[in-house]
Amino acid sequence: MHWFHTRFGLPGAAVIGAMIVERLLDLAAILVVAGGAVWLARSDLPSSIAHDLAGVLAVAAGASVIVLLAPRATSGICTVLAARTKRAWLQRLADAARSLALALKALGGFGRMAALLAVSVALWLLESLVMVGAWMSLGGTMEDGLKPLVAFGLATLGTLVPALPGHFGSYDAAGVLSFTVLGVPAEAAAAVVLLAHLLLWLPTVLFGIAWLLLTRPAEFRRGTNAIGSGAPA
């Protein structure tokens, strides 16, 4: 955020607002993808887990979409609740909702946000093909193609949990757990998830390193020297 603010002279509030909206778009889109995958694969899941998980994802996805498409209504509801209860945490929630409403309003109205949400869902579906590809390359069948889609959705939601850089740990644990619930052996599940994770993570890291070497070699050398000496970069 600070880099964009200083590098391009963008207002800090605009950068923060765009980041908040982007995160909310991502959350809403992946909830839609994960919820749809769980619903389609419900016959492969234990009935108790299938109904509970589908219900939670549906409620969460619906709430996220409402916040995106109707921020004023969300802000108004939070304000009314805060006025009736006078609780501090509801007051803070109302303030946050009003700030989010202003950020969403700055980016456009209902039509634009709906289009952005549709594009976000489409992009997440494209990214899910990495998990499906890893699944098939390691012996999985297309008939069971919903299993990697479910694992992808829940693994991506797992990145909400703090983990190592690159989301190593939370992504993999959630993905392996999803596969095993669907009846995939843990060893095969771990291989598929780790392969997909590396395919998603490694190109970005290599691109970042190449960009630093080509555009900011002095800063890159200074950063690596600081890491090698144990001093802060």
CSV table of C-alpha atoms in Angstrom, one decimal, residues 15-182:
chain,number,residue,atom,x,y,z
A,15,VAL,CA,-5.4,3.0,-2.1
A,16,ILE,CA,-6.8,1.7,1.2
A,17,GLY,CA,-10.4,1.8,-0.2
A,18,ALA,CA,-9.3,-0.1,-3.3
A,19,MET,CA,-7.6,-2.8,-1.2
A,20,ILE,CA,-10.6,-3.2,1.1
A,21,VAL,CA,-12.9,-3.6,-1.9
A,22,GLU,CA,-10.5,-6.0,-3.6
A,23,ARG,CA,-10.4,-8.2,-0.5
A,24,LEU,CA,-14.1,-8.1,-0.1
A,25,LEU,CA,-14.6,-9.0,-3.8
A,26,ASP,CA,-12.2,-11.9,-3.4
A,27,LEU,CA,-13.9,-13.2,-0.3
A,28,ALA,CA,-17.4,-13.0,-1.9
A,29,ALA,CA,-16.2,-14.7,-5.1
A,30,ILE,CA,-14.4,-17.5,-3.4
A,31,LEU,CA,-17.4,-18.1,-1.0
A,32,VAL,CA,-19.6,-18.4,-4.1
A,33,VAL,CA,-17.1,-20.8,-5.8
A,34,ALA,CA,-16.7,-22.9,-2.6
A,35,GLY,CA,-20.4,-22.9,-1.9
A,36,GLY,CA,-21.3,-24.0,-5.4
A,37,ALA,CA,-18.6,-26.7,-5.4
A,38,VAL,CA,-19.8,-28.1,-2.0
A,39,TRP,CA,-23.4,-28.1,-3.2
A,40,LEU,CA,-22.6,-29.9,-6.4
A,41,ALA,CA,-20.4,-32.4,-4.6
A,42,ARG,CA,-22.8,-32.9,-1.7
A,43,SER,CA,-23.4,-36.6,-2.6
A,44,ASP,CA,-19.7,-37.3,-2.0
A,45,LEU,CA,-19.7,-35.7,1.4
A,46,PRO,CA,-21.1,-37.1,4.7
A,47,SER,CA,-24.7,-35.8,4.9
A,48,SER,CA,-24.2,-34.0,8.2
A,49,ILE,CA,-21.1,-32.1,6.9
A,50,ALA,CA,-22.6,-31.4,3.5
A,51,HIS,CA,-25.8,-29.7,4.9
A,52,ASP,CA,-24.0,-27.7,7.6
A,53,LEU,CA,-21.1,-26.6,5.4
A,54,ALA,CA,-23.3,-25.7,2.5
A,55,GLY,CA,-25.5,-23.7,4.8
A,56,VAL,CA,-22.6,-21.8,6.3
A,57,LEU,CA,-21.1,-21.0,3.0
A,58,ALA,CA,-24.4,-19.9,1.5
A,59,VAL,CA,-25.1,-17.5,4.4
A,60,ALA,CA,-21.5,-16.1,4.3
A,61,ALA,CA,-21.6,-15.7,0.5
A,62,GLY,CA,-25.0,-14.0,0.6
A,63,ALA,CA,-23.9,-11.6,3.3
A,64,SER,CA,-20.7,-10.7,1.4
A,65,VAL,CA,-22.6,-10.2,-1.8
A,66,ILE,CA,-25.2,-7.9,0.0
A,67,VAL,CA,-22.4,-5.8,1.5
A,68,LEU,CA,-20.9,-5.4,-2.0
A,69,LEU,CA,-24.0,-4.7,-3.9
A,70,ALA,CA,-26.0,-2.8,-1.3
A,71,PRO,CA,-23.4,-1.0,1.0
A,72,ARG,CA,-25.8,1.8,1.9
A,73,ALA,CA,-28.4,-0.7,3.2
A,74,THR,CA,-25.6,-2.5,5.2
A,75,SER,CA,-24.4,0.7,6.7
A,76,GLY,CA,-28.0,1.7,7.6
A,77,ILE,CA,-28.7,-1.6,9.3
A,78,CYS,CA,-25.4,-1.3,11.3
A,79,THR,CA,-26.3,2.3,12.3
A,80,VAL,CA,-29.8,1.3,13.5
A,81,LEU,CA,-28.4,-1.6,15.5
A,82,ALA,CA,-25.7,0.6,17.0
A,83,ALA,CA,-28.3,3.3,18.0
A,84,ARG,CA,-30.5,0.7,19.7
A,85,THR,CA,-27.9,-1.2,21.7
A,86,LYS,CA,-25.3,1.6,22.3
A,87,ARG,CA,-22.6,-1.1,22.5
A,88,ALA,CA,-19.1,0.0,21.6
A,89,TRP,CA,-18.4,-2.9,19.2
A,90,LEU,CA,-21.5,-2.2,17.2
A,91,GLN,CA,-20.6,1.5,17.0
A,92,ARG,CA,-17.2,0.4,15.6
A,93,LEU,CA,-18.9,-2.0,13.2
A,94,ALA,CA,-21.2,0.8,12.0
A,95,ASP,CA,-18.3,3.1,11.4
A,96,ALA,CA,-16.5,0.4,9.4
A,97,ALA,CA,-19.6,-0.3,7.4
A,98,ARG,CA,-20.0,3.4,6.6
A,99,SER,CA,-16.3,3.7,5.5
A,100,LEU,CA,-16.7,0.6,3.3
A,101,ALA,CA,-19.9,2.1,1.8
A,102,LEU,CA,-18.0,5.2,0.8
A,103,ALA,CA,-15.2,3.1,-0.8
A,104,LEU,CA,-17.7,1.1,-2.7
A,105,LYS,CA,-19.6,4.2,-3.8
A,106,ALA,CA,-16.4,5.7,-5.1
A,107,LEU,CA,-15.8,2.6,-7.4
A,108,GLY,CA,-19.3,2.7,-8.9
A,109,GLY,CA,-22.9,1.7,-8.4
A,110,PHE,CA,-24.7,-1.7,-8.4
A,111,GLY,CA,-24.0,-2.5,-12.1
A,112,ARG,CA,-20.3,-2.0,-11.8
A,113,MET,CA,-20.0,-3.9,-8.6
A,114,ALA,CA,-22.0,-6.8,-10.0
A,115,ALA,CA,-19.8,-6.9,-13.1
A,116,LEU,CA,-16.6,-6.8,-10.9
A,117,LEU,CA,-18.1,-9.7,-8.8
A,118,ALA,CA,-18.8,-11.7,-11.9
A,119,VAL,CA,-15.3,-11.2,-13.3
A,120,SER,CA,-13.8,-12.1,-9.8
A,121,VAL,CA,-15.8,-15.4,-9.8
A,122,ALA,CA,-14.7,-16.2,-13.3
A,123,LEU,CA,-11.0,-15.6,-12.4
A,124,TRP,CA,-11.2,-17.7,-9.3
A,125,LEU,CA,-12.8,-20.5,-11.4
A,126,LEU,CA,-9.9,-20.2,-13.8
A,127,GLU,CA,-7.4,-20.4,-10.9
A,128,SER,CA,-9.2,-23.5,-9.6
A,129,LEU,CA,-8.1,-25.3,-12.8
A,130,VAL,CA,-4.6,-25.4,-11.3
A,131,MET,CA,-5.9,-27.7,-8.6
A,132,VAL,CA,-7.9,-29.7,-11.1
A,133,GLY,CA,-4.8,-30.0,-13.3
A,134,ALA,CA,-2.7,-31.1,-10.4
A,135,TRP,CA,-5.4,-33.7,-9.5
A,136,MET,CA,-5.5,-35.2,-13.0
A,137,SER,CA,-1.7,-35.1,-13.4
A,138,LEU,CA,-1.3,-37.3,-10.3
A,139,GLY,CA,-3.8,-39.9,-11.4
A,140,GLY,CA,-7.2,-38.3,-10.6
A,141,THR,CA,-10.1,-38.7,-12.9
A,142,MET,CA,-12.3,-36.1,-14.6
A,143,GLU,CA,-15.3,-37.9,-13.2
A,144,ASP,CA,-14.1,-36.8,-9.7
A,145,GLY,CA,-13.3,-33.3,-10.9
A,146,LEU,CA,-15.6,-31.8,-8.2
A,147,LYS,CA,-13.3,-33.1,-5.5
A,148,PRO,CA,-10.3,-30.8,-6.4
A,149,LEU,CA,-12.8,-27.9,-6.9
A,150,VAL,CA,-14.1,-28.3,-3.4
A,151,ALA,CA,-10.6,-28.6,-2.0
A,152,PHE,CA,-9.5,-25.5,-3.9
A,153,GLY,CA,-12.4,-23.4,-2.5
A,154,LEU,CA,-11.9,-24.5,1.1
A,155,ALA,CA,-8.1,-24.3,0.9
A,156,THR,CA,-8.4,-20.8,-0.4
A,157,LEU,CA,-10.7,-19.9,2.5
A,158,GLY,CA,-8.2,-21.5,4.8
A,159,THR,CA,-5.7,-18.7,3.8
A,160,LEU,CA,-7.8,-16.4,6.1
A,161,VAL,CA,-5.9,-18.2,9.0
A,162,PRO,CA,-2.5,-16.6,9.6
A,163,ALA,CA,0.3,-18.8,8.3
A,164,LEU,CA,3.8,-18.7,6.8
A,165,PRO,CA,4.6,-16.4,3.8
A,166,GLY,CA,2.8,-17.7,0.7
A,167,HIS,CA,0.0,-19.1,2.9
A,168,PHE,CA,2.0,-22.3,3.4
A,169,GLY,CA,0.4,-24.3,6.2
A,170,SER,CA,-3.2,-23.0,6.3
A,171,TYR,CA,-3.8,-23.5,2.6
A,172,ASP,CA,-2.4,-27.0,2.6
A,173,ALA,CA,-4.0,-28.1,5.8
A,174,ALA,CA,-7.5,-27.0,4.6
A,175,GLY,CA,-6.9,-28.6,1.2
A,176,VAL,CA,-5.8,-32.0,2.5
A,177,LEU,CA,-8.7,-32.0,5.0
A,178,SER,CA,-11.2,-31.3,2.3
A,179,PHE,CA,-9.8,-34.1,0.1
A,180,THR,CA,-9.8,-36.6,3.0
A,181,VAL,CA,-13.4,-35.8,3.9
A,182,LEU,CA,-14.3,-36.5,0.2
